[in-house]
Coordinates of C-alpha atoms in Angstrom, one line a residue:
L328 CA 84.9 152.9 104.0
G329 CA 88.6 154.8 105.3
L330 CA 89.9 154.8 102.3
T331 CA 87.0 155.6 100.5
V332 CA 87.0 158.7 102.2
V333 CA 90.4 159.3 101.5
Y334 CA 88.9 159.3 97.5
V335 CA 86.5 161.8 98.2
R336 CA 88.9 164.6 99.7
L337 CA 91.5 163.8 97.4
S338 CA 88.7 164.0 94.4
Q339 CA 87.5 167.5 95.6
S340 CA 90.4 169.0 96.4
A341 CA 92.5 171.5 93.9
E342 CA 96.0 170.2 94.4
C343 CA 94.4 167.2 92.1
S344 CA 92.0 168.6 89.7
S345 CA 94.5 167.7 87.3
M346 CA 95.1 164.1 88.7
K347 CA 91.8 162.9 86.8
K348 CA 93.5 159.4 85.7
E349 CA 95.0 158.8 89.3
R350 CA 91.7 159.6 91.1
I351 CA 89.4 156.7 88.9
Q352 CA 92.6 154.1 89.7
V353 CA 92.0 154.3 92.7
L354 CA 88.3 154.8 92.3
S355 CA 88.7 151.1 90.8
L356 CA 91.0 149.6 93.1
L357 CA 89.0 151.3 96.1
L358 CA 85.8 148.9 94.5
R359 CA 88.1 145.9 93.5
L360 CA 88.9 145.5 97.4
Q361 CA 85.9 143.3 99.7
A362 CA 85.3 143.7 102.7
T363 CA 84.9 140.8 105.4
R364 CA 82.9 141.5 108.9
L365 CA 82.4 138.3 111.5
Y366 CA 78.8 139.2 113.4
H367 CA 78.6 138.8 117.4
R368 CA 75.8 137.5 116.2
R369 CA 77.4 134.1 114.2
W370 CA 77.7 132.1 118.3
V371 CA 73.9 133.0 118.4
I372 CA 73.2 131.5 115.2
V373 CA 75.5 127.9 115.6
F374 CA 73.9 127.5 119.1
L375 CA 70.3 127.6 118.5
F376 CA 71.4 125.3 115.4
S377 CA 72.9 122.7 118.0
L378 CA 69.9 123.2 119.9
Y379 CA 66.8 122.8 117.3
S380 CA 69.1 119.6 116.5
L381 CA 70.0 118.1 120.1
S382 CA 65.4 118.0 120.3
N383 CA 65.6 115.9 116.5
S384 CA 69.0 113.7 117.8
Y385 CA 67.3 112.8 121.0
Q386 CA 64.2 111.5 119.2
W387 CA 67.2 109.0 116.6
I388 CA 68.0 106.7 120.1
Q389 CA 64.7 107.6 122.1
Y390 CA 63.1 103.6 121.8
S391 CA 66.5 101.9 120.8
I392 CA 67.8 103.0 124.4
I393 CA 65.4 100.6 125.8
S394 CA 63.7 98.5 123.4
N395 CA 62.7 95.8 125.5
I396 CA 60.8 98.4 127.6
F397 CA 59.1 99.4 124.2
T398 CA 58.5 95.9 122.6
K399 CA 56.6 94.6 125.6
F400 CA 54.3 98.0 125.7
Y401 CA 53.5 97.7 122.0
S402 CA 53.7 93.7 121.5
V403 CA 56.4 94.2 118.9
D404 CA 59.4 92.5 118.6
D405 CA 63.0 93.7 118.8
F406 CA 64.1 93.9 114.9
T407 CA 60.6 96.5 115.1
I408 CA 61.7 99.0 117.5
D409 CA 65.4 98.4 115.5
W410 CA 63.0 100.2 113.0
M411 CA 62.6 103.3 115.1
S412 CA 66.4 104.7 114.9
M413 CA 66.5 102.9 111.0
I414 CA 63.8 104.9 110.2
Y415 CA 66.2 108.2 111.0
M416 CA 68.8 106.5 108.1
L417 CA 66.4 105.3 105.5
T418 CA 64.4 108.4 105.1
Y419 CA 67.6 110.3 104.7
I420 CA 68.2 108.3 101.6
P421 CA 65.6 110.0 99.0
F422 CA 65.4 112.8 100.4
I423 CA 69.0 114.8 101.0
F424 CA 69.1 115.4 97.0
P425 CA 65.9 117.3 96.8
V426 CA 66.6 119.1 100.2
T427 CA 70.0 120.0 99.4
W428 CA 68.6 121.9 96.3
L429 CA 66.3 123.3 98.3
L430 CA 69.0 124.4 100.7
D431 CA 70.8 126.0 97.5
K432 CA 68.0 127.4 96.1
K433 CA 66.1 129.0 99.4
G434 CA 68.5 129.5 102.2
L435 CA 69.5 128.4 106.1
R436 CA 66.5 129.9 107.3
V437 CA 63.6 128.5 105.1
I438 CA 65.3 124.9 105.7
A439 CA 65.8 125.8 109.4
L440 CA 61.8 127.0 109.4
V441 CA 60.8 123.6 107.8
A442 CA 63.2 121.3 109.9
T443 CA 62.0 122.1 113.5
A444 CA 58.3 122.9 112.0
L445 CA 58.4 119.1 111.0
N446 CA 60.5 118.0 114.9
C447 CA 57.9 119.8 116.6
A448 CA 54.9 117.9 114.2
G449 CA 56.3 114.5 114.8
T450 CA 56.4 115.4 118.8
W451 CA 53.0 115.7 119.4
I452 CA 52.3 113.2 117.2
K453 CA 53.6 110.6 119.6
V454 CA 52.2 112.1 122.4
A455 CA 48.8 111.5 120.8
S456 CA 50.8 107.4 120.2
V457 CA 50.9 106.4 124.1
R458 CA 48.3 103.3 124.4
P459 CA 49.6 99.2 123.2
N460 CA 47.2 99.6 119.8
L461 CA 48.7 102.8 118.5
F462 CA 52.1 101.7 117.3
Y463 CA 51.4 102.7 114.1
V464 CA 50.7 106.7 115.2
T465 CA 54.5 106.3 117.5
F466 CA 56.0 104.9 114.0
L467 CA 54.5 107.9 112.2
G468 CA 55.8 110.7 114.9
Q469 CA 58.9 109.2 114.3
F470 CA 58.5 108.7 110.4
C471 CA 58.3 113.0 110.9
C472 CA 61.4 113.6 113.2
S473 CA 63.6 111.4 111.2
F474 CA 62.1 113.4 107.6
A475 CA 63.0 116.5 110.1
Q476 CA 66.7 115.4 110.6
V477 CA 67.4 115.5 106.8
F478 CA 67.0 119.3 106.9
I479 CA 69.1 119.4 109.5
L480 CA 72.3 117.2 109.9
G481 CA 74.5 119.1 106.3
M482 CA 74.2 122.2 107.8
P483 CA 77.0 122.4 110.1
S484 CA 79.6 123.1 107.2
R485 CA 77.2 125.4 105.9
I486 CA 76.3 127.7 108.7
A487 CA 80.4 127.4 109.6
S488 CA 80.8 128.8 106.1
V489 CA 78.9 131.3 106.2
W490 CA 78.6 133.1 109.3
F491 CA 82.9 132.5 110.6
G492 CA 86.1 133.6 109.6
S493 CA 88.8 131.2 108.4
E494 CA 90.4 131.0 111.2
E495 CA 87.4 129.0 113.0
V496 CA 85.2 127.6 110.3
S497 CA 86.1 124.3 112.2
T498 CA 85.0 124.6 115.6
A499 CA 82.0 126.1 114.7
C500 CA 81.5 122.8 112.8
S501 CA 82.7 121.6 116.1
I502 CA 79.6 123.0 117.7
G503 CA 77.3 122.2 115.1
V504 CA 78.0 118.9 115.6
F505 CA 78.1 118.8 119.3
G506 CA 74.3 119.9 119.2
N507 CA 73.7 117.0 117.7
Q508 CA 76.2 114.5 119.6
L509 CA 74.5 115.7 122.6
G510 CA 71.1 114.9 122.0
I511 CA 72.4 111.4 121.3
A512 CA 73.8 111.7 124.4
I513 CA 70.6 112.9 126.5
G514 CA 69.0 110.4 124.1
F515 CA 71.1 107.6 126.1
L516 CA 70.5 108.7 129.5
V517 CA 67.0 110.3 129.9
P518 CA 64.9 107.6 128.7
P519 CA 65.6 104.8 131.2
I520 CA 65.0 107.2 134.1
L521 CA 62.2 109.2 133.2
V522 CA 60.5 105.4 132.3
P523 CA 60.9 102.5 134.8
N524 CA 60.4 99.0 133.9
V525 CA 57.6 98.3 135.2
D526 CA 54.9 95.8 134.6
D527 CA 51.1 97.7 135.2
M528 CA 50.8 99.3 131.5
D529 CA 48.6 102.2 133.1
E530 CA 52.3 103.0 135.2
L531 CA 54.3 102.7 131.8
A532 CA 52.2 104.4 129.4
H533 CA 52.0 107.4 132.2
H534 CA 56.0 106.9 132.8
I535 CA 56.0 107.3 128.3
R536 CA 54.0 109.8 128.2
I537 CA 55.3 112.2 130.4
M538 CA 59.0 111.5 128.3
F539 CA 56.6 112.7 125.4
Y540 CA 55.0 115.5 126.6
I541 CA 58.5 117.3 127.8
T542 CA 60.4 116.2 124.2
A543 CA 56.9 118.2 122.3
G544 CA 57.5 121.1 125.3
V545 CA 61.4 121.2 124.4
A546 CA 60.6 121.3 120.9
T547 CA 57.8 123.8 120.6
L548 CA 59.6 125.8 122.4
L549 CA 62.6 126.1 119.7
F550 CA 60.2 126.3 117.2
V551 CA 59.7 129.2 118.1
L552 CA 62.8 130.3 119.0
V553 CA 63.5 129.9 115.6
V554 CA 61.2 132.1 113.8
F555 CA 62.2 135.0 115.3
V556 CA 65.6 134.3 115.7
F557 CA 67.2 132.5 113.1
Q558 CA 68.6 134.7 110.4
E559 CA 69.7 134.1 106.8
R560 CA 73.0 135.4 106.4
P561 CA 75.4 137.9 107.8
K562 CA 75.2 141.3 105.2
I563 CA 79.0 141.3 105.6
P564 CA 80.5 138.2 104.3
P565 CA 82.9 136.8 107.2
T566 CA 85.8 135.8 104.4
Q567 CA 87.2 136.0 101.1
A568 CA 86.2 132.8 100.1
Q569 CA 82.4 133.5 101.0
A570 CA 82.4 137.0 99.8
T571 CA 83.5 134.7 96.0
A572 CA 81.2 132.5 96.4
R573 CA 78.5 135.3 96.8
S574 CA 79.4 137.2 93.4
I575 CA 78.6 134.4 91.2
P576 CA 74.7 135.1 89.6
P577 CA 72.0 132.8 90.5
E578 CA 71.5 132.1 87.3
Q579 CA 75.6 130.2 86.6
Y580 CA 74.4 128.0 89.2
S581 CA 73.8 124.5 88.5
Y582 CA 72.5 121.9 91.2
I583 CA 73.4 118.9 89.1
A584 CA 76.3 120.3 87.4
S585 CA 78.0 120.3 91.2
I586 CA 76.7 117.2 92.2
R587 CA 77.8 115.8 88.5
N588 CA 81.5 117.8 90.1
L589 CA 81.4 116.0 93.1
L590 CA 80.9 112.6 92.1
R591 CA 83.6 113.0 89.3
N592 CA 86.0 114.8 92.7
K593 CA 88.2 111.3 93.4
P594 CA 89.2 112.2 97.0
F595 CA 85.6 113.4 98.2
M596 CA 84.3 109.9 96.5
L597 CA 87.1 108.0 98.8
L598 CA 85.8 110.5 101.4
V599 CA 82.1 109.7 101.1
V600 CA 83.0 105.7 101.2
T601 CA 85.2 106.0 104.2
Y602 CA 82.5 108.6 105.9
G603 CA 80.2 106.1 105.7
L604 CA 82.0 103.2 106.7
N605 CA 82.9 105.0 110.2
V606 CA 79.7 106.3 111.0
G607 CA 77.8 103.4 110.2
C608 CA 79.8 101.4 112.1
F609 CA 78.9 104.3 115.6
Y610 CA 74.8 104.4 114.0
A611 CA 75.2 100.5 114.7
V612 CA 76.7 100.7 117.8
G613 CA 74.5 102.8 119.3
T614 CA 70.9 101.4 118.2
L615 CA 72.5 97.7 119.6
L616 CA 73.8 99.1 122.2
N617 CA 70.9 97.9 124.6
R618 CA 70.5 94.8 123.3
M619 CA 74.4 93.2 123.8
I620 CA 74.7 94.9 127.2
I621 CA 71.8 93.5 128.5
V622 CA 73.0 90.2 126.6
H623 CA 75.5 90.5 129.5
Y624 CA 74.2 92.0 132.4
P625 CA 70.8 91.2 132.5
G626 CA 68.9 94.1 134.0
E627 CA 71.2 97.0 133.1
E628 CA 69.5 99.1 131.4
V629 CA 69.8 102.1 133.2
N630 CA 73.8 101.4 133.0
A631 CA 73.5 101.1 129.4
G632 CA 72.6 104.4 128.4
R633 CA 75.1 105.3 130.7
I634 CA 77.1 103.2 128.5
G635 CA 75.9 105.2 125.8
L636 CA 75.8 108.8 127.2
T637 CA 79.6 107.6 128.2
I638 CA 80.3 107.5 124.4
V639 CA 78.8 110.0 123.1
I640 CA 80.2 112.9 125.9
A641 CA 83.8 111.4 125.3
G642 CA 82.5 111.9 121.5
M643 CA 82.1 115.8 122.1
V644 CA 85.1 116.2 123.6
G645 CA 87.1 114.8 120.5
S646 CA 85.0 117.2 118.4
L647 CA 85.5 120.1 120.0
I648 CA 89.0 119.3 120.2
C649 CA 89.4 118.1 116.5
G650 CA 87.8 121.4 116.0
V651 CA 90.4 124.2 118.0
W652 CA 92.9 121.5 116.8
L653 CA 91.7 121.7 112.8
D654 CA 91.6 125.5 113.1
R655 CA 95.4 126.0 114.3
T656 CA 97.0 123.6 112.4
K657 CA 95.1 123.1 108.6
T658 CA 96.3 119.6 108.6
Y659 CA 92.9 118.0 107.7
K660 CA 94.4 114.3 106.2
Q661 CA 96.4 114.2 108.0
T662 CA 94.5 114.6 111.7
T663 CA 91.1 112.3 109.6
L664 CA 93.7 108.6 109.6
A665 CA 94.5 109.2 113.1
V666 CA 91.7 109.7 114.3
Y667 CA 89.9 107.0 111.8
L668 CA 93.4 104.1 112.9
L669 CA 92.1 105.0 116.5
S670 CA 89.0 104.1 116.1
L671 CA 89.2 101.1 115.3
V672 CA 91.9 100.5 117.7
G673 CA 89.0 101.5 119.9
M674 CA 86.2 99.0 118.7
I675 CA 89.1 96.3 118.8
V676 CA 89.0 96.8 122.5
Y677 CA 85.8 97.7 123.3
A678 CA 84.7 93.8 121.9
A679 CA 87.2 92.4 122.9
T680 CA 86.3 93.9 127.5
L681 CA 82.5 93.8 126.6
S682 CA 82.1 90.1 128.0
L683 CA 84.7 90.2 130.1
G684 CA 81.6 91.0 133.8
H685 CA 82.9 93.9 134.3
L686 CA 80.3 97.3 133.5
W687 CA 83.4 99.7 134.8
V688 CA 85.9 98.2 132.3
V689 CA 82.8 98.4 129.6
F690 CA 82.6 102.2 130.3
I691 CA 86.1 103.6 130.4
T692 CA 86.8 101.4 126.7
A693 CA 83.5 102.4 125.1
G694 CA 84.2 106.2 126.3
V695 CA 87.9 105.3 124.2
L696 CA 85.9 104.1 121.7
G697 CA 83.0 107.7 121.7
F698 CA 86.2 110.3 121.5
F699 CA 87.3 109.1 117.9
M700 CA 84.6 107.1 116.0
T701 CA 82.3 110.3 117.3
G702 CA 84.8 112.9 117.8
Y703 CA 85.5 112.1 113.6
L704 CA 81.9 113.4 112.9
P705 CA 83.1 117.0 112.6
L706 CA 86.4 116.6 110.6
G707 CA 84.5 114.4 107.6
F708 CA 82.6 117.5 107.6
E709 CA 85.1 119.9 107.4
F710 CA 87.7 118.1 104.8
A711 CA 84.7 117.6 102.5
V712 CA 84.4 121.0 102.4
E713 CA 88.8 121.6 101.9
L714 CA 88.3 119.3 99.4
T715 CA 85.1 120.3 97.1
Y716 CA 85.9 124.3 97.4
P717 CA 83.3 126.0 95.7
E718 CA 80.6 123.9 95.7
S719 CA 78.2 124.3 98.1
E720 CA 78.9 123.0 101.1
G721 CA 75.2 121.7 102.3
T722 CA 75.5 118.8 99.0
S723 CA 79.0 118.2 100.3
S724 CA 77.3 117.3 103.6
G725 CA 74.7 115.5 102.1
L726 CA 76.4 112.9 100.5
L727 CA 78.8 112.3 103.7
N728 CA 75.5 111.9 105.5
C729 CA 73.8 110.4 102.3
S730 CA 76.3 106.9 102.8
A731 CA 76.7 107.4 106.6
Q732 CA 72.7 106.8 106.8
V733 CA 73.2 103.4 103.9
F734 CA 75.8 101.9 106.0
G735 CA 74.1 102.6 109.2
I736 CA 71.0 100.3 108.1
I737 CA 73.2 98.0 106.6
F738 CA 75.4 97.6 109.3
T739 CA 72.3 97.3 112.6
I740 CA 70.6 94.7 110.1
C741 CA 73.8 92.5 109.5
Q742 CA 75.3 92.8 112.9
G743 CA 72.2 92.2 114.7
K744 CA 71.5 89.2 113.1
I745 CA 75.2 88.0 113.6
I746 CA 74.8 89.0 117.5
D747 CA 71.4 87.1 117.7
N748 CA 72.9 83.7 116.2
Y749 CA 77.0 84.2 116.9
G750 CA 77.1 86.4 119.9
T751 CA 77.9 90.3 120.4
L752 CA 82.2 89.3 119.8
A753 CA 81.3 88.3 116.7
G754 CA 79.0 91.4 116.0
N755 CA 81.5 93.5 116.8
I756 CA 84.7 91.9 114.9
F757 CA 82.6 92.0 111.8
L758 CA 82.6 96.1 112.6
C759 CA 85.9 96.5 113.0
V760 CA 86.3 95.2 109.6
F761 CA 84.9 97.3 107.8
L762 CA 87.0 100.1 109.7
L763 CA 90.1 98.5 109.2
I764 CA 89.3 99.0 105.8
G765 CA 88.4 102.9 106.1
T766 CA 91.6 103.6 107.7
I767 CA 93.2 102.4 103.7
M768 CA 90.9 103.7 101.9
T769 CA 91.3 107.2 104.2
A770 CA 95.5 107.1 103.8
L771 CA 95.2 107.4 100.1
I772 CA 93.1 109.9 100.0
K773 CA 94.8 112.9 98.1
S774 CA 95.2 116.3 100.5
D775 CA 93.7 118.8 98.5
L776 CA 92.8 122.1 100.3
R777 CA 91.1 124.3 98.0
R778 CA 89.3 126.8 100.7
Q779 CA 92.2 127.5 102.1
N780 CA 94.2 127.9 98.7
A781 CA 90.9 130.3 98.3
N782 CA 91.9 132.1 101.6
L783 CA 95.2 132.5 100.6
Q784 CA 95.1 133.5 96.9
A785 CA 92.7 136.4 97.9
K786 CA 94.2 137.6 100.5
A787 CA 97.2 137.9 99.1
A788 CA 95.0 139.9 96.2
V789 CA 93.7 141.9 98.3
S790 CA 97.1 142.9 100.0
F791 CA 98.8 143.7 96.5
E792 CA 95.6 145.6 95.2
A793 CA 95.2 147.7 99.2
S794 CA 99.7 148.2 98.1
Q795 CA 98.2 149.4 94.7
V796 CA 95.8 152.1 96.2
C797 CA 98.5 153.5 98.6
S798 CA 101.0 153.3 95.4
A799 CA 97.8 155.7 93.8
L800 CA 97.5 157.7 96.5
L801 CA 101.0 158.8 97.1
V802 CA 101.1 159.4 92.8
C803 CA 98.0 161.5 93.3
W804 CA 99.1 163.8 96.3
G805 CA 102.0 164.5 94.2
Y806 CA 104.8 161.9 95.6
E807 CA 107.1 159.8 93.1
T808 CA 106.8 155.5 94.1
K809 CA 108.0 153.2 92.3
A810 CA 106.6 150.2 95.1
V811 CA 104.8 149.9 98.4
V812 CA 105.4 147.2 100.3
L813 CA 102.4 146.3 103.0

């Protein structure tokens, strides 16, 4: 704006009335400079997203962490209750592609509204399901919440890119993932406290109903907040890369072509597989945690929830640390490989100590496992955006999550059967093998940081354009100049 004012005053001055050529040059250069700006509202957007992501992810583990109580209340088997968690994974797979298409066509606000509306509807359906003969109703409510998750999981990297500067995108993405992890942590902690293992079915129904009402109240409040607060995007883009992305006409964008480009991107496809292996292992551990703890420590449902809480809280700390580290160092591949390797080490230690008979040891080893395995989530998102720029962040994140859901279902079913037939140690070794494969594949990923390169090139271009503006201004004022260096 300052340069524009200078130009306008310059064009109106008598001294430059004969210098039309130079003035035209100044104006053309001014128009080529793209403004960027960071808005304080960006923090409101990412924290609101984190809150409704929390509300949804809490319900993922709501049944499994007290699976023995729900099997008794609804008179179903363990595997049926496992599906209350796995439905989150299964629903994601067929719906992710139409949802990412909708994200590209309609934007963040529409996706946020649909996500919170579905999540809210699912919680109220569950409120109506608290009778032993209404398992199909509670399953319908869980399905609605799992459908809402499809509109949520791929958004952290998209929100970070649309609202945040290049020096804080990884931190913002970590905050977005943080909400999802915090919801899982609360899902591990709260249900065992709100729903004690009592024999009286009426009393048990009362406790379950209270839990469902609290969940529905929170989901409703968040839906209202999204309606009135959530904004599509800032008026002025936060980075040169975002400004360039906005300048692409909508008619030039093809969702099918974008998917095709991603599938041809070999480093990204390697990341898709390795991300799925790591996060799939986390899903399996979270879903089967209650069963594994009860086998070695009977009657410790509450502590099983606390161990799950420890895993996720440690992972939240790991996520934030990794996000800040990436913003400062931009060492995407090195950090991802290191965290992946340490996830493998953590899984080995957890498997070896689970049956020792000391719960405090399990708390420590589970915390170490969670710090690295859950801390890996935002690393995968951000590394994917770097490898696939300028393709849509929602599409790349969607493919990562789709891989995670596929492996999550496979690992949960397989590990559950192995635990039933051979014990928890064999089941955890099964996961260690795939984490080792994932570590080796991560080392093979070529680090092609396209978004970082785009931002650096844009900054260099802007500096060059600004030097030309200064040079043209000096010429217009009557000074002779050979070069202007900023």
